[in-house]
Amino acid sequence: MRPTTEAALGLGCLFALCSAVASADTPLQEPLRAPLDPTKYKAACPDYKHYAMHQHPPYSEGPMQLPFQRPSKHCRTFESPLVEKVIEDMNKRIVDKDLARIFENAFPNTLDTTVRWHVDGTQKKAKASRKHGLDEAWKGPQSFIVTGDINAEWLRDSTNQLAQYQSLAKKDKDIHTLILGAINTQAEYVIGSPYCNAFQPPAPSGLQPTYQGDGDVVHPAVEPSFVFECKYELDSLAHFLSLTNQFYNHTGSTEFLTPRWLLALDTLMDLLQAQSKPTFNNETGSYDRNEYSFQRRTDTGTETLNLGGVGNPLGDDTGLIRSAFRPSDDATILGFFIPANAMISVELKRSAAMLGKAGKKNLAASLRARGEEIEAGIWENGVVHTKKYGKVFAFEVDGFGSSILMDDANLPSLLALPLLGFVNADNEVYKNTRKMILSKKGNPYYLTGIEFHGIGGPHIGLSHAWPMSVLVQAMTSESDDEITNCLGLVKNVSRNGLIHESINVNYSRDYTRSWFAWANSVFAQTILDLAQRKPHLLFGKGAEPYVLG
């Protein structure tokens, strides 16, 4: 390893010195022989949000000369020699060196920058506290994974941030323990506040919470030191199951199957039951107030729920589950959000298969029945006929016959239904839906401009499309030309070597979020998908597939 100015780093340094140290790290160095303790150098490390806004050498050998944006080894929050090996392999094989550089920056971004707290379960147990339930909770490995520039953990984001490492967990014990810790931590969040989407650092971490100060009025009430934001999004719970199912599928391990995980599952199932109820009692016709309500003082309609915080009325006997908010954190208009229902139906059935093998047959049967009920509800209520496109999946429905036809960039989405495992990409209804939502005339949030185009959403506005949607388009396509075009679009608007949240379609230097680990992970997943499924597009004609794990 090249010598570094450790003495200067240990005393603290200015931003410029830290930048110089980071730039001195070559992309393909051998893994460190002994892990660095990042806490030793924390005070010397620049804020990565600002660091990511600036370009750092060495630059890629491609025509775009993209920067090397990984933080110094002294500032990375987690390390894995196997991850470094994958980066080295891909750097050697990918023909487009600008594309290779984005992968090099994006693939390890979650590990490099977002693992705020991780314990492997061998540490001494924190002193018991009735307030936080530490006598029962937070046992075993734990991992607190922030979304990037916001010091909080979203269940959805963290699951997707870790997805590209799941296939490494069987070979890399540290990755195995990190993901197991993430499952355990998410379980505690679900137990504590199942309606919430984003969470503060766990009490045992000793990290200080960050408060938004939005003055939200939420029912059931939440503890601000535990919850960062409490927007009820059905996909958050689906992602908790997905994190577990991915880990089980790749490792075969059931270490997560603890009393706490089972309690989280029971809590989840109780919530699904509560949120399957209609707005009006189907026997008396009287209004039944929903168990969850949310109001925020705001001038942005998508940030709160109308009608006293419960949202628009929903019908009965649909088989569907209400979601108050979308994965974009925007309020639903019609509460039966189809992409999240599709995802939870798939993950419930996957969890049922796992639990059945683990001998919990009654519980497995319950999950399977609920998953099948939701799936049937989607086909009965979530498919609508259009004059131009034929039968398509609606984005949202209300059980009274109303529907919204659109798609949003955030995952889960209608575009991502094959990735979720709900349908195959050759399903006729999906193909019709795909044609609709990738059209300016069919999807009000398909945005086009002179520098970029793709699906956006109301969360950012009417001029910014999300690279994430273009990457999902590539992963759900079999067309070499379409995939190549999608990769080119994303590459050309990623001048800082990282994937942004959204891009102004007419001026690509206008973007949101310099540091957004979820988007970087989706890019990495896209490259790894193509490396296995269509290697010639990355490695050249006749190239052999590259399979992770």
Coordinates of C-alpha atoms in Angstrom, one line a residue:
M1 CA 0.0 0.0 0.0
R2 CA 1.3 3.5 -0.9
P3 CA 2.4 5.5 2.2
T4 CA -0.1 8.2 3.3
T5 CA 0.2 11.2 5.5
E6 CA -1.4 9.3 8.5
A7 CA 0.1 11.7 11.0
A8 CA -1.5 14.7 9.3
L9 CA -4.8 12.8 9.0
G10 CA -4.7 11.8 12.7
L11 CA -4.4 15.4 13.7
G12 CA -7.2 16.5 11.5
C13 CA -7.0 18.2 8.1
L14 CA -8.7 20.7 5.9
F15 CA -10.9 19.6 3.0
A16 CA -8.2 20.1 0.5
L17 CA -5.8 17.8 2.3
C18 CA -8.5 15.1 2.6
S19 CA -9.2 15.4 -1.1
A20 CA -5.5 15.0 -1.9
V21 CA -5.4 11.8 0.2
A22 CA -8.4 10.4 -1.6
S23 CA -7.0 11.3 -5.0
A24 CA -3.8 9.5 -4.1
D25 CA -5.6 6.2 -3.7
T26 CA -5.4 4.3 -7.0
P27 CA -8.6 2.5 -8.1
L28 CA -7.1 -1.0 -8.2
Q29 CA -4.9 -1.3 -5.1
E30 CA -4.6 -4.6 -3.4
P31 CA -7.0 -5.0 -0.4
L32 CA -5.6 -3.8 2.9
R33 CA -3.9 -6.5 5.0
A34 CA -5.6 -5.2 8.2
P35 CA -8.9 -3.3 8.4
L36 CA -8.6 0.4 9.1
D37 CA -10.6 1.8 12.0
P38 CA -12.6 4.5 10.3
T39 CA -13.5 6.1 13.7
K40 CA -9.8 7.0 14.1
Y41 CA -9.9 9.2 11.0
K42 CA -13.5 10.4 11.1
A43 CA -12.7 14.0 12.1
A44 CA -10.3 14.3 9.2
C45 CA -12.7 13.1 6.5
P46 CA -14.6 15.5 4.4
D47 CA -18.4 15.5 4.2
Y48 CA -19.0 13.1 1.3
K49 CA -22.1 15.1 0.2
H50 CA -19.7 18.0 -0.7
Y51 CA -16.9 15.8 -1.7
A52 CA -19.1 14.1 -4.4
M53 CA -19.9 17.5 -6.0
H54 CA -16.3 17.9 -7.1
Q55 CA -14.2 15.8 -9.5
H56 CA -11.1 14.0 -8.2
P57 CA -8.3 12.3 -10.1
P58 CA -7.2 9.9 -11.4
Y59 CA -9.6 10.3 -14.4
S60 CA -10.9 7.5 -16.6
E61 CA -9.3 6.7 -19.9
G62 CA -12.6 7.2 -21.8
P63 CA -13.4 10.3 -23.7
M64 CA -15.5 11.7 -20.8
Q65 CA -12.5 11.5 -18.4
L66 CA -14.7 10.7 -15.5
P67 CA -13.3 11.2 -11.9
F68 CA -12.5 8.7 -9.2
Q69 CA -15.0 9.5 -6.5
R70 CA -14.4 6.9 -3.8
P71 CA -13.3 8.4 -0.5
S72 CA -9.9 7.7 0.9
K73 CA -9.5 4.2 2.4
H74 CA -9.2 6.0 5.8
C75 CA -12.7 7.4 5.3
R76 CA -14.6 4.4 4.0
T77 CA -17.2 3.0 6.3
F78 CA -16.9 -0.7 5.4
E79 CA -14.5 -2.8 3.4
S80 CA -14.6 -6.1 1.5
P81 CA -11.7 -7.6 -0.4
L82 CA -14.3 -9.5 -2.6
V83 CA -15.9 -6.2 -3.6
E84 CA -12.5 -4.9 -4.6
K85 CA -11.9 -8.0 -6.7
V86 CA -15.2 -7.5 -8.5
I87 CA -14.3 -3.9 -9.3
E88 CA -10.9 -5.1 -10.6
D89 CA -12.5 -7.7 -12.8
M90 CA -15.0 -5.3 -14.2
N91 CA -12.3 -2.6 -14.9
K92 CA -10.4 -5.1 -16.9
R93 CA -13.4 -6.4 -18.9
I94 CA -15.6 -3.4 -19.6
V95 CA -14.7 -1.9 -22.9
D96 CA -16.2 1.5 -22.3
K97 CA -13.8 2.9 -19.7
D98 CA -16.2 5.7 -18.7
L99 CA -18.9 3.2 -18.0
A100 CA -16.3 1.2 -16.0
R101 CA -15.4 4.2 -13.9
I102 CA -19.0 4.9 -13.0
F103 CA -19.3 1.2 -11.9
E104 CA -16.1 1.5 -9.9
N105 CA -17.5 4.5 -8.0
A106 CA -21.1 3.2 -7.7
F107 CA -20.8 -0.5 -6.9
P108 CA -19.0 0.1 -3.5
N109 CA -20.7 3.4 -2.7
T110 CA -23.0 1.9 0.0
L111 CA -20.0 0.3 1.7
D112 CA -17.7 3.3 1.3
T113 CA -20.1 5.9 2.6
T114 CA -23.3 4.8 4.3
V115 CA -22.6 2.1 7.0
R116 CA -22.9 4.4 9.9
W117 CA -23.0 1.7 12.6
H118 CA -22.3 -2.0 12.4
V119 CA -21.6 -4.6 15.1
D120 CA -21.1 -8.3 14.4
G121 CA -22.8 -9.6 17.6
T122 CA -19.7 -10.4 19.5
Q123 CA -19.6 -7.1 21.4
K124 CA -20.7 -6.8 24.9
K125 CA -24.5 -6.2 25.1
A126 CA -25.5 -2.7 25.9
K127 CA -26.8 -2.0 29.4
A128 CA -30.5 -2.9 29.6
S129 CA -32.9 -0.1 29.3
R130 CA -36.7 -0.4 29.6
K131 CA -37.1 2.7 27.6
H132 CA -35.6 1.2 24.5
G133 CA -36.2 -2.4 25.2
L134 CA -32.5 -3.2 25.1
D135 CA -33.0 -6.2 27.3
E136 CA -34.8 -8.0 24.4
A137 CA -33.9 -5.9 21.3
W138 CA -30.8 -5.3 19.3
K139 CA -29.2 -8.7 19.9
G140 CA -26.8 -10.2 17.4
P141 CA -25.3 -8.4 14.4
Q142 CA -26.8 -4.9 13.7
S143 CA -26.3 -2.5 10.8
F144 CA -27.5 1.0 10.4
I145 CA -27.4 2.0 6.7
V146 CA -28.1 5.6 5.8
T147 CA -29.5 6.7 2.5
G148 CA -26.7 9.0 1.7
D149 CA -26.9 12.7 2.3
I150 CA -29.7 12.3 4.9
N151 CA -28.5 10.7 8.2
A152 CA -31.5 8.3 8.5
E153 CA -32.3 4.8 7.3
W154 CA -35.1 4.1 4.9
L155 CA -36.2 0.5 4.9
R156 CA -36.7 0.6 1.1
D157 CA -33.4 2.4 0.3
S158 CA -31.2 0.3 2.6
T159 CA -32.6 -2.9 1.1
N160 CA -31.8 -1.7 -2.4
Q161 CA -28.5 -0.3 -1.4
L162 CA -27.4 -3.8 -0.2
A163 CA -28.9 -5.8 -3.0
Q164 CA -25.8 -5.9 -5.2
Y165 CA -23.8 -7.5 -2.4
Q166 CA -26.3 -10.3 -1.6
S167 CA -24.7 -12.8 -4.0
L168 CA -21.3 -12.2 -2.2
A169 CA -22.7 -13.0 1.2
K170 CA -22.0 -16.8 0.9
K171 CA -18.3 -16.2 0.2
D172 CA -17.6 -13.1 2.3
K173 CA -18.3 -13.5 6.0
D174 CA -18.1 -9.8 6.6
I175 CA -20.7 -9.1 3.9
H176 CA -22.8 -11.9 5.4
T177 CA -22.7 -10.4 8.8
L178 CA -23.4 -6.9 7.5
I179 CA -26.6 -8.0 5.7
L180 CA -27.7 -10.1 8.6
G181 CA -27.2 -7.1 10.8
A182 CA -29.3 -5.0 8.4
I183 CA -32.1 -7.6 8.7
N184 CA -32.0 -7.6 12.5
T185 CA -32.0 -3.8 12.6
Q186 CA -34.9 -3.5 10.2
A187 CA -36.8 -6.0 12.3
E188 CA -36.5 -3.7 15.3
Y189 CA -37.7 -0.8 13.3
V190 CA -40.8 -2.8 12.1
I191 CA -41.6 -3.9 15.6
G192 CA -41.2 -0.4 17.0
S193 CA -43.0 1.6 14.4
P194 CA -44.4 -0.5 11.5
Y195 CA -46.1 2.4 9.8
C196 CA -42.9 4.4 9.4
N197 CA -40.6 4.6 6.4
A198 CA -37.4 6.2 7.8
F199 CA -35.6 5.7 11.1
Q200 CA -33.0 7.3 13.4
P201 CA -29.8 5.6 14.5
P202 CA -30.5 2.8 17.0
A203 CA -30.1 3.7 20.6
P204 CA -27.2 1.2 21.2
S205 CA -25.1 2.9 18.4
G206 CA -24.6 6.0 20.5
L207 CA -25.2 8.1 17.4
Q208 CA -27.3 11.3 17.7
P209 CA -30.6 11.5 16.0
T210 CA -31.4 14.1 13.4
Y211 CA -34.7 15.9 13.7
Q212 CA -36.6 17.3 10.7
G213 CA -38.9 19.7 12.5
D214 CA -41.8 19.4 10.1
G215 CA -44.3 19.2 12.8
D216 CA -46.0 16.0 11.6
V217 CA -49.1 14.8 13.3
V218 CA -49.1 11.0 13.1
H219 CA -51.3 8.3 14.4
P220 CA -50.2 5.9 15.8
A221 CA -47.9 8.3 17.6
V222 CA -44.2 7.8 17.2
E223 CA -41.0 8.5 19.2
P224 CA -38.9 11.2 17.4
S225 CA -35.7 9.8 18.7
F226 CA -36.5 6.5 17.1
V227 CA -38.4 7.6 13.9
F228 CA -37.0 10.1 11.4
E229 CA -40.2 10.2 9.3
C230 CA -43.5 8.2 9.5
K231 CA -45.0 8.1 6.1
Y232 CA -46.8 4.7 5.8
E233 CA -45.5 3.1 2.5
L234 CA -46.5 -0.4 1.9
D235 CA -43.4 -1.1 0.0
S236 CA -41.3 -0.4 3.1
L237 CA -42.6 -3.6 4.6
A238 CA -42.2 -5.4 1.3
H239 CA -38.6 -4.4 1.3
F240 CA -38.1 -5.7 4.8
L241 CA -39.2 -9.1 3.6
S242 CA -37.2 -8.7 0.4
L243 CA -34.0 -8.1 2.3
T244 CA -34.6 -11.3 4.2
N245 CA -35.6 -13.3 1.2
Q246 CA -32.6 -12.3 -0.9
F247 CA -30.3 -13.2 2.0
Y248 CA -31.9 -16.6 2.4
N249 CA -31.9 -17.3 -1.3
H250 CA -28.2 -16.5 -1.7
T251 CA -26.9 -18.0 1.6
G252 CA -29.4 -20.6 2.6
S253 CA -29.0 -19.3 6.1
T254 CA -31.9 -18.8 8.6
E255 CA -29.8 -17.1 11.3
F256 CA -32.3 -14.2 11.0
L257 CA -35.2 -16.4 12.1
T258 CA -35.2 -15.2 15.7
P259 CA -38.1 -14.4 18.0
R260 CA -37.6 -10.7 17.1
W261 CA -37.8 -11.4 13.4
L262 CA -40.9 -13.4 13.9
L263 CA -42.4 -10.6 16.1
A264 CA -41.7 -8.2 13.2
L265 CA -43.4 -10.5 10.8
D266 CA -46.5 -10.8 13.1
T267 CA -46.5 -7.0 13.4
L268 CA -46.3 -6.7 9.6
M269 CA -49.2 -9.1 9.1
D270 CA -51.4 -7.3 11.6
L271 CA -50.7 -4.0 9.7
L272 CA -51.7 -5.7 6.4
Q273 CA -55.0 -6.8 8.0
A274 CA -55.7 -3.3 9.3
Q275 CA -54.9 -1.6 6.0
S276 CA -57.0 -4.0 3.9
K277 CA -60.2 -2.5 5.5
P278 CA -62.5 -0.2 3.4
T279 CA -63.2 3.3 4.3
F280 CA -66.9 2.6 4.9
N281 CA -68.2 -0.4 6.8
N282 CA -69.6 -2.8 4.2
E283 CA -72.5 -3.8 6.5
T284 CA -73.6 -0.5 8.0
G285 CA -72.2 1.9 5.4
S286 CA -70.8 4.1 8.2
Y287 CA -67.4 5.7 8.0
D288 CA -64.6 3.7 9.8
R289 CA -61.6 5.9 10.5
N290 CA -58.3 4.3 9.4
E291 CA -55.8 3.2 12.0
Y292 CA -53.2 5.4 10.3
S293 CA -53.3 9.1 9.6
F294 CA -50.7 11.7 8.7
Q295 CA -50.8 15.5 8.5
R296 CA -47.9 17.9 7.8
R297 CA -47.9 21.7 7.8
T298 CA -46.9 22.3 4.1
D299 CA -47.8 24.0 0.9
T300 CA -47.0 20.9 -1.1
G301 CA -49.9 18.6 -1.6
T302 CA -47.9 15.5 -2.0
E303 CA -46.4 15.9 1.5
T304 CA -49.6 15.3 3.4
L305 CA -52.9 13.4 3.3
N306 CA -56.3 15.1 2.9
L307 CA -59.5 14.5 4.7
G308 CA -58.0 14.9 8.2
G309 CA -54.9 12.9 7.3
V310 CA -56.6 9.6 6.1
G311 CA -56.6 10.2 2.3
N312 CA -59.3 9.5 -0.3
P313 CA -62.0 6.8 0.3
L314 CA -61.3 3.2 -0.6
G315 CA -63.7 0.4 -1.5
D316 CA -64.2 -3.0 0.0
D317 CA -63.6 -6.6 -1.1
T318 CA -60.6 -5.8 -3.3
G319 CA -58.0 -8.0 -1.7
L320 CA -55.6 -5.1 -1.9
I321 CA -53.7 -3.3 0.8
R322 CA -53.8 0.5 1.3
S323 CA -50.6 2.5 1.0
A324 CA -50.8 6.1 2.2
F325 CA -47.6 7.1 0.4
R326 CA -45.6 6.0 -2.6
P327 CA -42.0 4.9 -2.6
S328 CA -41.1 8.5 -3.7
D329 CA -42.5 9.6 -0.2
D330 CA -45.3 11.4 -2.1
A331 CA -48.9 10.8 -1.0
T332 CA -51.0 8.4 -3.0
I333 CA -54.1 9.9 -4.7
L334 CA -55.9 6.5 -4.7
G335 CA -54.7 4.4 -1.9
F336 CA -54.4 1.0 -3.5
F337 CA -50.9 1.5 -5.0
I338 CA -50.5 -1.3 -7.4
P339 CA -46.6 -1.7 -7.6
A340 CA -46.3 -2.0 -3.8
N341 CA -49.2 -4.5 -3.7
A342 CA -47.4 -6.5 -6.4
M343 CA -44.2 -6.5 -4.5
I344 CA -45.7 -7.5 -1.1
S345 CA -47.6 -10.3 -2.8
V346 CA -44.4 -11.7 -4.2
E347 CA -42.4 -11.3 -1.0
L348 CA -45.1 -12.9 1.1
K349 CA -45.1 -16.0 -1.0
R350 CA -41.3 -16.1 -1.0
S351 CA -41.3 -15.8 2.8
A352 CA -43.9 -18.6 2.9
A353 CA -41.7 -20.9 0.9
M354 CA -38.8 -20.1 3.3
L355 CA -40.8 -20.6 6.4
G356 CA -42.3 -23.8 5.1
K357 CA -38.8 -25.3 4.7
A358 CA -38.0 -24.1 8.2
G359 CA -40.9 -26.1 9.6
K360 CA -43.3 -23.3 10.3
K361 CA -46.0 -24.6 8.1
N362 CA -49.0 -22.8 9.7
L363 CA -47.3 -19.5 9.5
A364 CA -46.2 -20.2 5.9
A365 CA -49.8 -21.1 4.9
S366 CA -51.0 -17.8 6.3
L367 CA -48.4 -15.7 4.4
R368 CA -49.1 -17.7 1.2
A369 CA -52.8 -17.1 1.4
R370 CA -52.4 -13.4 2.0
G371 CA -50.0 -13.1 -0.9
E372 CA -52.3 -15.0 -3.3
E373 CA -55.2 -12.8 -2.2
I374 CA -53.3 -9.7 -3.0
E375 CA -52.2 -11.1 -6.3
A376 CA -55.8 -11.9 -7.3
G377 CA -56.9 -8.4 -6.2
I378 CA -54.4 -6.9 -8.6
W379 CA -55.6 -8.9 -11.5
E380 CA -59.2 -8.1 -10.7
N381 CA -59.0 -4.5 -9.7
G382 CA -55.6 -3.2 -10.9
V383 CA -55.9 -4.1 -14.6
V384 CA -57.9 -1.6 -16.7
H385 CA -58.7 -1.4 -20.4
T386 CA -57.5 1.6 -22.5
K387 CA -58.5 2.5 -26.0
K388 CA -54.9 3.0 -27.2
Y389 CA -52.9 0.4 -25.3
G390 CA -55.4 -2.3 -24.5
K391 CA -55.3 -3.9 -21.0
V392 CA -52.7 -2.2 -18.7
F393 CA -51.8 -2.1 -15.1
A394 CA -53.0 1.0 -13.3
F395 CA -50.7 2.9 -11.0
E396 CA -53.3 3.4 -8.3
V397 CA -57.0 2.3 -7.9
D398 CA -59.6 3.0 -5.2
G399 CA -61.9 0.0 -5.4
F400 CA -64.8 2.1 -6.6
G401 CA -63.8 1.9 -10.3
S402 CA -61.4 4.9 -10.5
S403 CA -57.8 4.5 -11.5
I404 CA -54.7 6.6 -12.3
L405 CA -52.6 5.8 -15.3
M406 CA -49.0 6.8 -14.9
D407 CA -45.7 5.6 -13.5
D408 CA -43.1 7.1 -11.2
A409 CA -39.3 6.5 -11.2
N410 CA -39.1 5.2 -7.7
L411 CA -39.0 1.5 -7.0
P412 CA -41.3 -0.4 -6.9
S413 CA -42.8 0.8 -10.1
L414 CA -45.0 -0.6 -12.9
L415 CA -41.9 -0.6 -15.1
A416 CA -40.1 -2.8 -12.6
L417 CA -42.8 -5.5 -12.3
P418 CA -40.7 -8.2 -13.9
L419 CA -37.8 -7.3 -11.6
L420 CA -40.1 -7.7 -8.6
G421 CA -41.0 -11.1 -9.8
F422 CA -44.7 -10.4 -10.3
V423 CA -44.9 -11.0 -14.1
N424 CA -42.5 -12.0 -16.9
A425 CA -41.4 -9.3 -19.2
D426 CA -43.3 -11.0 -22.1
N427 CA -46.6 -10.8 -20.2
E428 CA -49.1 -9.1 -22.6
V429 CA -50.5 -6.8 -19.9
Y430 CA -47.0 -5.8 -18.9
K431 CA -45.9 -5.2 -22.5
N432 CA -48.9 -2.9 -23.0
T433 CA -48.2 -1.1 -19.8
R434 CA -44.5 -0.7 -20.6
K435 CA -45.4 0.8 -24.0
M436 CA -47.8 3.3 -22.2
I437 CA -45.5 4.4 -19.4
L438 CA -42.5 4.9 -21.7
S439 CA -44.5 7.3 -23.9
K440 CA -45.0 11.0 -23.4
K441 CA -48.7 10.6 -24.4
G442 CA -49.3 7.6 -22.1
N443 CA -47.5 8.7 -19.0
P444 CA -47.7 12.3 -17.7
Y445 CA -44.4 11.8 -15.9
Y446 CA -42.4 10.6 -18.9
L447 CA -40.2 13.6 -19.4
T448 CA -38.2 14.5 -22.5
G449 CA -35.7 17.2 -23.3
I450 CA -32.6 17.9 -25.4
E451 CA -30.1 16.2 -23.0
F452 CA -32.1 13.5 -21.2
H453 CA -35.3 11.6 -21.1
G454 CA -37.0 9.1 -18.8
I455 CA -39.6 8.7 -16.1
G456 CA -39.7 11.3 -13.3
G457 CA -42.4 12.0 -10.8
P458 CA -44.1 14.7 -8.8
H459 CA -41.5 14.5 -6.0
I460 CA -38.9 16.6 -7.9
G461 CA -41.1 18.4 -10.5
L462 CA -41.9 18.5 -14.2
S463 CA -38.4 19.0 -15.7
H464 CA -36.4 16.4 -13.9
A465 CA -36.3 12.7 -15.0
W466 CA -34.6 10.0 -12.8
P467 CA -31.6 8.0 -14.1
M468 CA -33.0 5.1 -11.9
S469 CA -36.0 4.8 -14.3
V470 CA -33.7 4.5 -17.3
L471 CA -31.7 1.8 -15.6
V472 CA -34.8 -0.2 -14.8
Q473 CA -35.8 0.3 -18.5
A474 CA -32.5 -1.4 -19.4
M475 CA -32.9 -4.3 -17.0
T476 CA -36.4 -5.0 -18.3
S477 CA -35.4 -5.0 -22.0
E478 CA -34.1 -7.7 -24.3
S479 CA -33.3 -5.2 -27.1
D480 CA -29.6 -4.5 -27.4
D481 CA -30.3 -1.1 -29.0
E482 CA -32.6 -0.1 -26.3
I483 CA -30.2 -1.2 -23.5
T484 CA -27.2 0.5 -25.2
N485 CA -29.2 3.7 -25.6
C486 CA -30.2 3.6 -21.9
L487 CA -26.7 3.1 -20.7
G488 CA -25.5 6.0 -22.9
L489 CA -28.2 8.3 -21.6
V490 CA -27.2 7.7 -18.0
K491 CA -23.5 7.8 -18.7
N492 CA -23.7 11.1 -20.4
V493 CA -25.4 12.8 -17.5
S494 CA -23.1 11.4 -14.8
R495 CA -20.2 13.8 -15.3
N496 CA -19.2 13.5 -11.6
G497 CA -18.9 9.7 -12.0
L498 CA -21.9 9.0 -9.7
I499 CA -25.6 8.6 -10.3
H500 CA -27.8 11.4 -9.3
E501 CA -31.4 11.3 -8.0
S502 CA -32.8 13.3 -11.0
I503 CA -31.6 15.3 -14.0
N504 CA -33.0 18.3 -15.7
V505 CA -33.9 16.9 -19.1
N506 CA -32.9 20.2 -20.9
Y507 CA -29.8 21.0 -18.8
S508 CA -28.0 17.9 -17.3
R509 CA -25.8 19.9 -15.1
D510 CA -28.9 20.8 -13.1
Y511 CA -29.3 17.7 -10.9
T512 CA -30.6 16.8 -7.4
R513 CA -28.4 15.0 -4.9
S514 CA -24.7 14.5 -5.5
W515 CA -24.8 11.6 -3.1
F516 CA -27.7 9.1 -3.4
A517 CA -26.5 5.6 -2.6
W518 CA -29.7 3.9 -3.8
A519 CA -29.3 5.3 -7.3
N520 CA -25.7 4.2 -7.4
S521 CA -26.7 0.7 -6.3
V522 CA -29.3 0.5 -9.1
F523 CA -26.6 1.4 -11.6
A524 CA -24.3 -1.3 -10.2
Q525 CA -27.2 -3.9 -10.4
T526 CA -27.8 -2.9 -14.0
I527 CA -24.2 -3.5 -15.0
L528 CA -24.0 -6.8 -13.1
D529 CA -27.3 -7.9 -14.7
L530 CA -26.0 -7.1 -18.2
A531 CA -22.6 -8.7 -17.4
Q532 CA -24.4 -12.0 -16.9
R533 CA -27.4 -11.6 -19.3
K534 CA -25.8 -9.7 -22.2
P535 CA -22.0 -9.7 -21.7
H536 CA -21.3 -8.6 -25.3
L537 CA -22.8 -5.2 -24.6
L538 CA -20.2 -4.5 -21.9
F539 CA -17.2 -6.8 -22.8
G540 CA -17.3 -7.0 -26.6
K541 CA -18.4 -9.6 -29.1
G542 CA -18.2 -13.2 -28.1
A543 CA -17.5 -12.3 -24.4
E544 CA -18.3 -14.9 -21.7
P545 CA -20.9 -14.0 -19.0
Y546 CA -19.6 -12.6 -15.7
V547 CA -21.5 -14.1 -12.8
L548 CA -21.2 -12.6 -9.3
G549 CA -20.9 -15.0 -6.4

